[in-house]
């Protein structure tokens, strides 16, 4: 599988998917369509009519470890085998491997520090001609905030073969370690400067203009937590919370 170890899907579990759809469609520019899943409401978020993410209201009594947050799906060629490897490496399986009819097989897991993610084997290996970053609405960066990035890197490297890129000295905040897949950087890991914070993956949604996106998110009831802040490469980032209280991040140019 050429996509092994690659983030290929993103999913919002939230307290109110209908309200979240209105917010993100306005802020990011996503289209939205019903996935047609029997007996449940699952919304596909689209770029040029092609699905790039999904969202649903968190089911009552859900115990996946990813409630009310954005989650990322990482492709593997054998979900059951990788779920066992997660356990053997000190991680946790929150939802045991199971099938999604006509979509694929998945398991919800967490790394040894507690950051959740989803193992996924799609029914079809390749997704075709889908939009890629920095197209608005795609995910342009993946950032693991954790309690021990060195141990976390060892876990993910052992599972997926990820390698280290540049290590950036952030001063009192520590090291910002770039992570690569097949020689291409796609994200980073660092120790969370907030004591006691739960380890989590952050997913940066691309927007055309960070200033305009900031105005839209404020107008739609969102909250800016940090930024906009310029980062190496000339782009700008912003951290926010949507009206349902879920953390999200944006990345884009500034006009």
PDB file of C-alpha atoms in Angstrom, residues 2-249:
ATOM      1  CA  UNK A   2       1.648   3.237  -1.162  1.00  0.00           C
ATOM      2  CA  UNK A   3      -0.298   5.327   1.355  1.00  0.00           C
ATOM      3  CA  UNK A   4       0.778   3.336   4.426  1.00  0.00           C
ATOM      4  CA  UNK A   5       1.521   5.661   7.335  1.00  0.00           C
ATOM      5  CA  UNK A   6      -0.227   8.591   5.669  1.00  0.00           C
ATOM      6  CA  UNK A   7      -3.021  10.719   7.119  1.00  0.00           C
ATOM      7  CA  UNK A   8      -5.883  10.300   4.634  1.00  0.00           C
ATOM      8  CA  UNK A   9      -9.054  11.321   6.472  1.00  0.00           C
ATOM      9  CA  UNK A  10     -10.155  13.699   9.197  1.00  0.00           C
ATOM     10  CA  UNK A  11     -13.285  13.489  11.303  1.00  0.00           C
ATOM     11  CA  UNK A  12     -15.018  15.846  13.692  1.00  0.00           C
ATOM     12  CA  UNK A  13     -16.957  14.297  16.565  1.00  0.00           C
ATOM     13  CA  UNK A  14     -19.007  17.090  18.088  1.00  0.00           C
ATOM     14  CA  UNK A  15     -21.991  17.836  20.282  1.00  0.00           C
ATOM     15  CA  UNK A  16     -23.916  19.457  17.393  1.00  0.00           C
ATOM     16  CA  UNK A  17     -22.899  18.474  13.869  1.00  0.00           C
ATOM     17  CA  UNK A  18     -25.523  20.669  12.216  1.00  0.00           C
ATOM     18  CA  UNK A  19     -24.202  23.795  13.932  1.00  0.00           C
ATOM     19  CA  UNK A  20     -20.605  22.747  13.258  1.00  0.00           C
ATOM     20  CA  UNK A  21     -21.398  22.272   9.567  1.00  0.00           C
ATOM     21  CA  UNK A  22     -22.660  25.847   9.345  1.00  0.00           C
ATOM     22  CA  UNK A  23     -19.568  27.177  11.143  1.00  0.00           C
ATOM     23  CA  UNK A  24     -16.886  25.337   9.157  1.00  0.00           C
ATOM     24  CA  UNK A  25     -18.627  25.750   5.805  1.00  0.00           C
ATOM     25  CA  UNK A  26     -18.535  29.500   6.373  1.00  0.00           C
ATOM     26  CA  UNK A  27     -15.022  29.745   7.837  1.00  0.00           C
ATOM     27  CA  UNK A  28     -13.229  27.217   5.623  1.00  0.00           C
ATOM     28  CA  UNK A  29     -15.455  27.154   2.559  1.00  0.00           C
ATOM     29  CA  UNK A  30     -16.253  23.455   2.672  1.00  0.00           C
ATOM     30  CA  UNK A  31     -19.223  22.045   0.843  1.00  0.00           C
ATOM     31  CA  UNK A  32     -21.331  19.517   2.751  1.00  0.00           C
ATOM     32  CA  UNK A  33     -23.313  16.454   1.712  1.00  0.00           C
ATOM     33  CA  UNK A  34     -24.925  13.541   3.491  1.00  0.00           C
ATOM     34  CA  UNK A  35     -22.865  10.355   3.271  1.00  0.00           C
ATOM     35  CA  UNK A  36     -25.956   8.163   2.975  1.00  0.00           C
ATOM     36  CA  UNK A  37     -24.927   5.921   5.867  1.00  0.00           C
ATOM     37  CA  UNK A  38     -27.875   3.797   7.041  1.00  0.00           C
ATOM     38  CA  UNK A  39     -29.259   4.580  10.502  1.00  0.00           C
ATOM     39  CA  UNK A  40     -26.942   7.499  11.208  1.00  0.00           C
ATOM     40  CA  UNK A  41     -26.247  11.060  10.108  1.00  0.00           C
ATOM     41  CA  UNK A  42     -22.722  11.436   8.737  1.00  0.00           C
ATOM     42  CA  UNK A  43     -21.768  14.556   6.797  1.00  0.00           C
ATOM     43  CA  UNK A  44     -19.018  14.650   4.183  1.00  0.00           C
ATOM     44  CA  UNK A  45     -17.081  17.931   3.970  1.00  0.00           C
ATOM     45  CA  UNK A  46     -15.977  18.602   0.418  1.00  0.00           C
ATOM     46  CA  UNK A  47     -13.553  20.630  -1.692  1.00  0.00           C
ATOM     47  CA  UNK A  48     -14.720  20.959  -5.313  1.00  0.00           C
ATOM     48  CA  UNK A  49     -17.326  18.266  -4.562  1.00  0.00           C
ATOM     49  CA  UNK A  50     -14.625  15.816  -3.408  1.00  0.00           C
ATOM     50  CA  UNK A  51     -14.776  14.642   0.237  1.00  0.00           C
ATOM     51  CA  UNK A  52     -11.782  15.548   2.405  1.00  0.00           C
ATOM     52  CA  UNK A  53     -13.259  15.138   5.907  1.00  0.00           C
ATOM     53  CA  UNK A  54     -16.380  14.099   7.759  1.00  0.00           C
ATOM     54  CA  UNK A  55     -18.364  15.026  10.824  1.00  0.00           C
ATOM     55  CA  UNK A  56     -21.021  13.578  13.072  1.00  0.00           C
ATOM     56  CA  UNK A  57     -22.709  14.253  16.380  1.00  0.00           C
ATOM     57  CA  UNK A  58     -21.054  12.169  19.088  1.00  0.00           C
ATOM     58  CA  UNK A  59     -23.337   9.199  19.800  1.00  0.00           C
ATOM     59  CA  UNK A  60     -24.720   8.987  23.324  1.00  0.00           C
ATOM     60  CA  UNK A  61     -22.503   6.797  25.490  1.00  0.00           C
ATOM     61  CA  UNK A  62     -19.660   6.912  22.976  1.00  0.00           C
ATOM     62  CA  UNK A  63     -16.340   5.745  24.440  1.00  0.00           C
ATOM     63  CA  UNK A  64     -13.854   6.127  21.602  1.00  0.00           C
ATOM     64  CA  UNK A  65     -11.370   8.466  23.253  1.00  0.00           C
ATOM     65  CA  UNK A  66     -11.973  11.045  20.503  1.00  0.00           C
ATOM     66  CA  UNK A  67     -15.175  12.684  21.719  1.00  0.00           C
ATOM     67  CA  UNK A  68     -15.689  16.321  20.744  1.00  0.00           C
ATOM     68  CA  UNK A  69     -12.482  16.717  18.787  1.00  0.00           C
ATOM     69  CA  UNK A  70     -10.912  16.434  15.367  1.00  0.00           C
ATOM     70  CA  UNK A  71      -9.433  12.980  14.712  1.00  0.00           C
ATOM     71  CA  UNK A  72      -7.054  11.799  11.980  1.00  0.00           C
ATOM     72  CA  UNK A  73      -7.102   8.482  10.111  1.00  0.00           C
ATOM     73  CA  UNK A  74      -3.737   6.886   9.245  1.00  0.00           C
ATOM     74  CA  UNK A  75      -3.640   4.178   6.579  1.00  0.00           C
ATOM     75  CA  UNK A  76      -2.261   0.707   7.243  1.00  0.00           C
ATOM     76  CA  UNK A  77      -2.412  -2.513   5.258  1.00  0.00           C
ATOM     77  CA  UNK A  78      -3.747  -4.620   8.161  1.00  0.00           C
ATOM     78  CA  UNK A  79      -5.795  -2.869  10.849  1.00  0.00           C
ATOM     79  CA  UNK A  80      -5.906  -5.863  13.186  1.00  0.00           C
ATOM     80  CA  UNK A  81      -2.156  -6.388  13.029  1.00  0.00           C
ATOM     81  CA  UNK A  82      -1.403  -2.710  13.625  1.00  0.00           C
ATOM     82  CA  UNK A  83      -3.870  -2.536  16.511  1.00  0.00           C
ATOM     83  CA  UNK A  84      -1.935  -5.378  18.143  1.00  0.00           C
ATOM     84  CA  UNK A  85       1.329  -3.569  17.481  1.00  0.00           C
ATOM     85  CA  UNK A  86      -0.057  -0.433  19.135  1.00  0.00           C
ATOM     86  CA  UNK A  87      -0.829  -2.473  22.275  1.00  0.00           C
ATOM     87  CA  UNK A  88       2.567  -4.171  22.211  1.00  0.00           C
ATOM     88  CA  UNK A  89       4.271  -0.765  21.989  1.00  0.00           C
ATOM     89  CA  UNK A  90       2.437   0.535  25.063  1.00  0.00           C
ATOM     90  CA  UNK A  91      -0.512   2.206  23.347  1.00  0.00           C
ATOM     91  CA  UNK A  92      -4.231   1.604  23.812  1.00  0.00           C
ATOM     92  CA  UNK A  93      -7.052   0.358  21.603  1.00  0.00           C
ATOM     93  CA  UNK A  94     -10.276   2.239  22.407  1.00  0.00           C
ATOM     94  CA  UNK A  95     -12.397   0.753  19.623  1.00  0.00           C
ATOM     95  CA  UNK A  96     -11.414  -2.708  18.421  1.00  0.00           C
ATOM     96  CA  UNK A  97     -11.031  -3.291  14.659  1.00  0.00           C
ATOM     97  CA  UNK A  98     -14.309  -3.306  12.785  1.00  0.00           C
ATOM     98  CA  UNK A  99     -15.647  -2.770   9.286  1.00  0.00           C
ATOM     99  CA  UNK A 100     -17.456   0.187   7.762  1.00  0.00           C
ATOM    100  CA  UNK A 101     -19.469  -1.355   4.893  1.00  0.00           C
ATOM    101  CA  UNK A 102     -18.164  -0.276   1.477  1.00  0.00           C
ATOM    102  CA  UNK A 103     -15.634   2.079   3.120  1.00  0.00           C
ATOM    103  CA  UNK A 104     -12.977   0.080   4.932  1.00  0.00           C
ATOM    104  CA  UNK A 105     -11.806  -1.264   8.280  1.00  0.00           C
ATOM    105  CA  UNK A 106     -10.769   0.874  11.236  1.00  0.00           C
ATOM    106  CA  UNK A 107      -9.712   0.894  14.886  1.00  0.00           C
ATOM    107  CA  UNK A 108      -9.512   3.833  17.285  1.00  0.00           C
ATOM    108  CA  UNK A 109      -6.231   3.790  19.211  1.00  0.00           C
ATOM    109  CA  UNK A 110      -3.960   6.025  21.282  1.00  0.00           C
ATOM    110  CA  UNK A 111      -0.190   6.286  21.497  1.00  0.00           C
ATOM    111  CA  UNK A 112       1.606   5.524  24.807  1.00  0.00           C
ATOM    112  CA  UNK A 113       1.337   9.180  25.864  1.00  0.00           C
ATOM    113  CA  UNK A 114      -2.436   9.141  25.230  1.00  0.00           C
ATOM    114  CA  UNK A 115      -2.874  10.998  21.920  1.00  0.00           C
ATOM    115  CA  UNK A 116      -5.735   9.343  19.974  1.00  0.00           C
ATOM    116  CA  UNK A 117      -5.743   8.536  16.251  1.00  0.00           C
ATOM    117  CA  UNK A 118      -7.475   6.040  13.971  1.00  0.00           C
ATOM    118  CA  UNK A 119      -5.959   3.148  12.045  1.00  0.00           C
ATOM    119  CA  UNK A 120      -7.662   2.715   8.687  1.00  0.00           C
ATOM    120  CA  UNK A 121      -7.562   0.403   5.703  1.00  0.00           C
ATOM    121  CA  UNK A 122      -9.789   1.734   2.909  1.00  0.00           C
ATOM    122  CA  UNK A 123     -11.709  -0.615   0.652  1.00  0.00           C
ATOM    123  CA  UNK A 124      -9.765   0.897  -2.250  1.00  0.00           C
ATOM    124  CA  UNK A 125      -6.027   1.577  -1.932  1.00  0.00           C
ATOM    125  CA  UNK A 126      -5.930   4.866  -3.856  1.00  0.00           C
ATOM    126  CA  UNK A 127      -8.291   7.816  -3.486  1.00  0.00           C
ATOM    127  CA  UNK A 128      -7.750   9.165  -7.001  1.00  0.00           C
ATOM    128  CA  UNK A 129      -7.306  12.790  -7.991  1.00  0.00           C
ATOM    129  CA  UNK A 130      -8.142  14.533  -4.727  1.00  0.00           C
ATOM    130  CA  UNK A 131      -7.205  18.096  -3.790  1.00  0.00           C
ATOM    131  CA  UNK A 132      -3.885  18.522  -2.004  1.00  0.00           C
ATOM    132  CA  UNK A 133      -2.400  21.254   0.232  1.00  0.00           C
ATOM    133  CA  UNK A 134      -2.293  24.213   0.095  1.00  0.00           C
ATOM    134  CA  UNK A 135      -5.738  24.055  -1.550  1.00  0.00           C
ATOM    135  CA  UNK A 136      -8.234  25.718   0.800  1.00  0.00           C
ATOM    136  CA  UNK A 137     -10.097  23.087   2.791  1.00  0.00           C
ATOM    137  CA  UNK A 138      -7.328  20.486   2.798  1.00  0.00           C
ATOM    138  CA  UNK A 139      -5.205  19.666   5.839  1.00  0.00           C
ATOM    139  CA  UNK A 140      -1.812  21.300   5.444  1.00  0.00           C
ATOM    140  CA  UNK A 141       0.003  20.310   8.644  1.00  0.00           C
ATOM    141  CA  UNK A 142      -0.133  17.747  11.460  1.00  0.00           C
ATOM    142  CA  UNK A 143       1.204  18.636  14.897  1.00  0.00           C
ATOM    143  CA  UNK A 144       1.521  16.338  17.896  1.00  0.00           C
ATOM    144  CA  UNK A 145       1.479  18.111  21.255  1.00  0.00           C
ATOM    145  CA  UNK A 146       2.589  15.564  23.806  1.00  0.00           C
ATOM    146  CA  UNK A 147       4.269  14.942  27.148  1.00  0.00           C
ATOM    147  CA  UNK A 148       7.394  13.319  25.683  1.00  0.00           C
ATOM    148  CA  UNK A 149       7.976  13.873  21.980  1.00  0.00           C
ATOM    149  CA  UNK A 150      11.113  11.710  21.857  1.00  0.00           C
ATOM    150  CA  UNK A 151       9.259   8.639  23.122  1.00  0.00           C
ATOM    151  CA  UNK A 152       6.286   9.486  20.906  1.00  0.00           C
ATOM    152  CA  UNK A 153       8.534   9.721  17.855  1.00  0.00           C
ATOM    153  CA  UNK A 154       9.968   6.300  18.636  1.00  0.00           C
ATOM    154  CA  UNK A 155       6.442   4.866  18.755  1.00  0.00           C
ATOM    155  CA  UNK A 156       5.297   6.343  15.434  1.00  0.00           C
ATOM    156  CA  UNK A 157       8.602   5.669  13.707  1.00  0.00           C
ATOM    157  CA  UNK A 158       8.384   2.043  14.758  1.00  0.00           C
ATOM    158  CA  UNK A 159       4.829   1.731  13.465  1.00  0.00           C
ATOM    159  CA  UNK A 160       4.952   3.730  10.250  1.00  0.00           C
ATOM    160  CA  UNK A 161       8.603   4.312   9.409  1.00  0.00           C
ATOM    161  CA  UNK A 162       8.383   8.073   9.864  1.00  0.00           C
ATOM    162  CA  UNK A 163      11.739   9.843  10.014  1.00  0.00           C
ATOM    163  CA  UNK A 164      13.111  13.020  11.576  1.00  0.00           C
ATOM    164  CA  UNK A 165      13.532  16.205   9.606  1.00  0.00           C
ATOM    165  CA  UNK A 166      14.866  19.482  10.941  1.00  0.00           C
ATOM    166  CA  UNK A 167      14.790  20.050  14.708  1.00  0.00           C
ATOM    167  CA  UNK A 168      13.881  23.651  15.496  1.00  0.00           C
ATOM    168  CA  UNK A 169      14.985  25.230  18.789  1.00  0.00           C
ATOM    169  CA  UNK A 170      11.945  27.005  20.273  1.00  0.00           C
ATOM    170  CA  UNK A 171      13.855  28.420  23.253  1.00  0.00           C
ATOM    171  CA  UNK A 172      12.006  27.908  26.555  1.00  0.00           C
ATOM    172  CA  UNK A 173       9.318  25.918  24.701  1.00  0.00           C
ATOM    173  CA  UNK A 174      11.868  23.244  23.743  1.00  0.00           C
ATOM    174  CA  UNK A 175      12.368  21.418  20.456  1.00  0.00           C
ATOM    175  CA  UNK A 176       9.955  21.459  17.535  1.00  0.00           C
ATOM    176  CA  UNK A 177      10.811  18.251  15.702  1.00  0.00           C
ATOM    177  CA  UNK A 178       9.789  18.099  12.038  1.00  0.00           C
ATOM    178  CA  UNK A 179       8.548  14.651  10.947  1.00  0.00           C
ATOM    179  CA  UNK A 180       8.851  13.258   7.426  1.00  0.00           C
ATOM    180  CA  UNK A 181       7.340  10.442   5.396  1.00  0.00           C
ATOM    181  CA  UNK A 182       9.293   9.243   2.339  1.00  0.00           C
ATOM    182  CA  UNK A 183      11.454  12.348   2.644  1.00  0.00           C
ATOM    183  CA  UNK A 184       8.502  14.762   2.652  1.00  0.00           C
ATOM    184  CA  UNK A 185       7.742  16.730   5.796  1.00  0.00           C
ATOM    185  CA  UNK A 186       4.086  16.610   6.828  1.00  0.00           C
ATOM    186  CA  UNK A 187       4.077  17.548  10.493  1.00  0.00           C
ATOM    187  CA  UNK A 188       5.946  17.965  13.746  1.00  0.00           C
ATOM    188  CA  UNK A 189       6.073  16.908  17.381  1.00  0.00           C
ATOM    189  CA  UNK A 190       6.860  18.872  20.528  1.00  0.00           C
ATOM    190  CA  UNK A 191       6.312  18.760  24.271  1.00  0.00           C
ATOM    191  CA  UNK A 192       3.207  20.703  25.242  1.00  0.00           C
ATOM    192  CA  UNK A 193       4.281  23.758  27.263  1.00  0.00           C
ATOM    193  CA  UNK A 194       1.011  23.629  29.205  1.00  0.00           C
ATOM    194  CA  UNK A 195       1.547  21.404  32.267  1.00  0.00           C
ATOM    195  CA  UNK A 196      -0.868  18.503  32.497  1.00  0.00           C
ATOM    196  CA  UNK A 197      -2.372  19.038  29.013  1.00  0.00           C
ATOM    197  CA  UNK A 198      -3.720  15.899  27.348  1.00  0.00           C
ATOM    198  CA  UNK A 199      -1.546  14.791  24.400  1.00  0.00           C
ATOM    199  CA  UNK A 200      -3.322  15.412  21.109  1.00  0.00           C
ATOM    200  CA  UNK A 201      -2.810  15.684  17.368  1.00  0.00           C
ATOM    201  CA  UNK A 202      -3.637  19.081  15.867  1.00  0.00           C
ATOM    202  CA  UNK A 203      -4.707  19.334  12.233  1.00  0.00           C
ATOM    203  CA  UNK A 204      -4.171  22.631  10.392  1.00  0.00           C
ATOM    204  CA  UNK A 205      -6.880  23.426   7.830  1.00  0.00           C
ATOM    205  CA  UNK A 206      -5.686  25.432   4.821  1.00  0.00           C
ATOM    206  CA  UNK A 207      -7.428  28.725   4.045  1.00  0.00           C
ATOM    207  CA  UNK A 208      -6.794  31.228   1.253  1.00  0.00           C
ATOM    208  CA  UNK A 209      -6.324  34.218   3.569  1.00  0.00           C
ATOM    209  CA  UNK A 210      -5.834  33.973   7.324  1.00  0.00           C
ATOM    210  CA  UNK A 211      -7.141  37.486   8.025  1.00  0.00           C
ATOM    211  CA  UNK A 212     -10.433  36.884   6.218  1.00  0.00           C
ATOM    212  CA  UNK A 213     -10.794  33.476   7.883  1.00  0.00           C
ATOM    213  CA  UNK A 214     -10.237  35.079  11.288  1.00  0.00           C
ATOM    214  CA  UNK A 215     -13.016  37.580  10.616  1.00  0.00           C
ATOM    215  CA  UNK A 216     -15.400  34.824   9.526  1.00  0.00           C
ATOM    216  CA  UNK A 217     -14.731  32.618  12.546  1.00  0.00           C
ATOM    217  CA  UNK A 218     -15.337  35.528  14.947  1.00  0.00           C
ATOM    218  CA  UNK A 219     -18.537  36.471  13.115  1.00  0.00           C
ATOM    219  CA  UNK A 220     -19.790  32.875  13.367  1.00  0.00           C
ATOM    220  CA  UNK A 221     -19.208  32.628  17.118  1.00  0.00           C
ATOM    221  CA  UNK A 222     -15.750  31.053  17.200  1.00  0.00           C
ATOM    222  CA  UNK A 223     -12.930  32.052  19.535  1.00  0.00           C
ATOM    223  CA  UNK A 224      -9.319  32.889  18.631  1.00  0.00           C
ATOM    224  CA  UNK A 225      -6.894  31.301  21.095  1.00  0.00           C
ATOM    225  CA  UNK A 226      -3.609  32.194  19.389  1.00  0.00           C
ATOM    226  CA  UNK A 227      -2.501  34.164  16.347  1.00  0.00           C
ATOM    227  CA  UNK A 228      -2.538  34.895  13.594  1.00  0.00           C
ATOM    228  CA  UNK A 229       1.209  34.252  13.872  1.00  0.00           C
ATOM    229  CA  UNK A 230       3.706  34.093  11.008  1.00  0.00           C
ATOM    230  CA  UNK A 231       5.690  30.858  10.780  1.00  0.00           C
ATOM    231  CA  UNK A 232       8.775  29.857   8.748  1.00  0.00           C
ATOM    232  CA  UNK A 233       7.931  29.748   5.047  1.00  0.00           C
ATOM    233  CA  UNK A 234       5.847  32.911   5.088  1.00  0.00           C
ATOM    234  CA  UNK A 235       2.510  31.381   6.071  1.00  0.00           C
ATOM    235  CA  UNK A 236       0.384  32.306   9.058  1.00  0.00           C
ATOM    236  CA  UNK A 237      -1.299  30.085  11.625  1.00  0.00           C
ATOM    237  CA  UNK A 238      -4.240  30.540  13.951  1.00  0.00           C
ATOM    238  CA  UNK A 239      -5.586  28.406  16.806  1.00  0.00           C
ATOM    239  CA  UNK A 240      -9.258  28.624  17.666  1.00  0.00           C
ATOM    240  CA  UNK A 241     -12.289  26.995  19.240  1.00  0.00           C
ATOM    241  CA  UNK A 242     -15.500  26.477  17.349  1.00  0.00           C
ATOM    242  CA  UNK A 243     -18.877  27.366  18.943  1.00  0.00           C
ATOM    243  CA  UNK A 244     -19.158  23.806  20.318  1.00  0.00           C
ATOM    244  CA  UNK A 245     -15.818  24.205  22.119  1.00  0.00           C
ATOM    245  CA  UNK A 246     -13.675  22.045  19.819  1.00  0.00           C
ATOM    246  CA  UNK A 247     -10.082  23.112  19.153  1.00  0.00           C
ATOM    247  CA  UNK A 248      -9.085  23.649  15.510  1.00  0.00           C
ATOM    248  CA  UNK A 249      -6.210  25.281  13.659  1.00  0.00           C
TER     249      UNK A 249
END
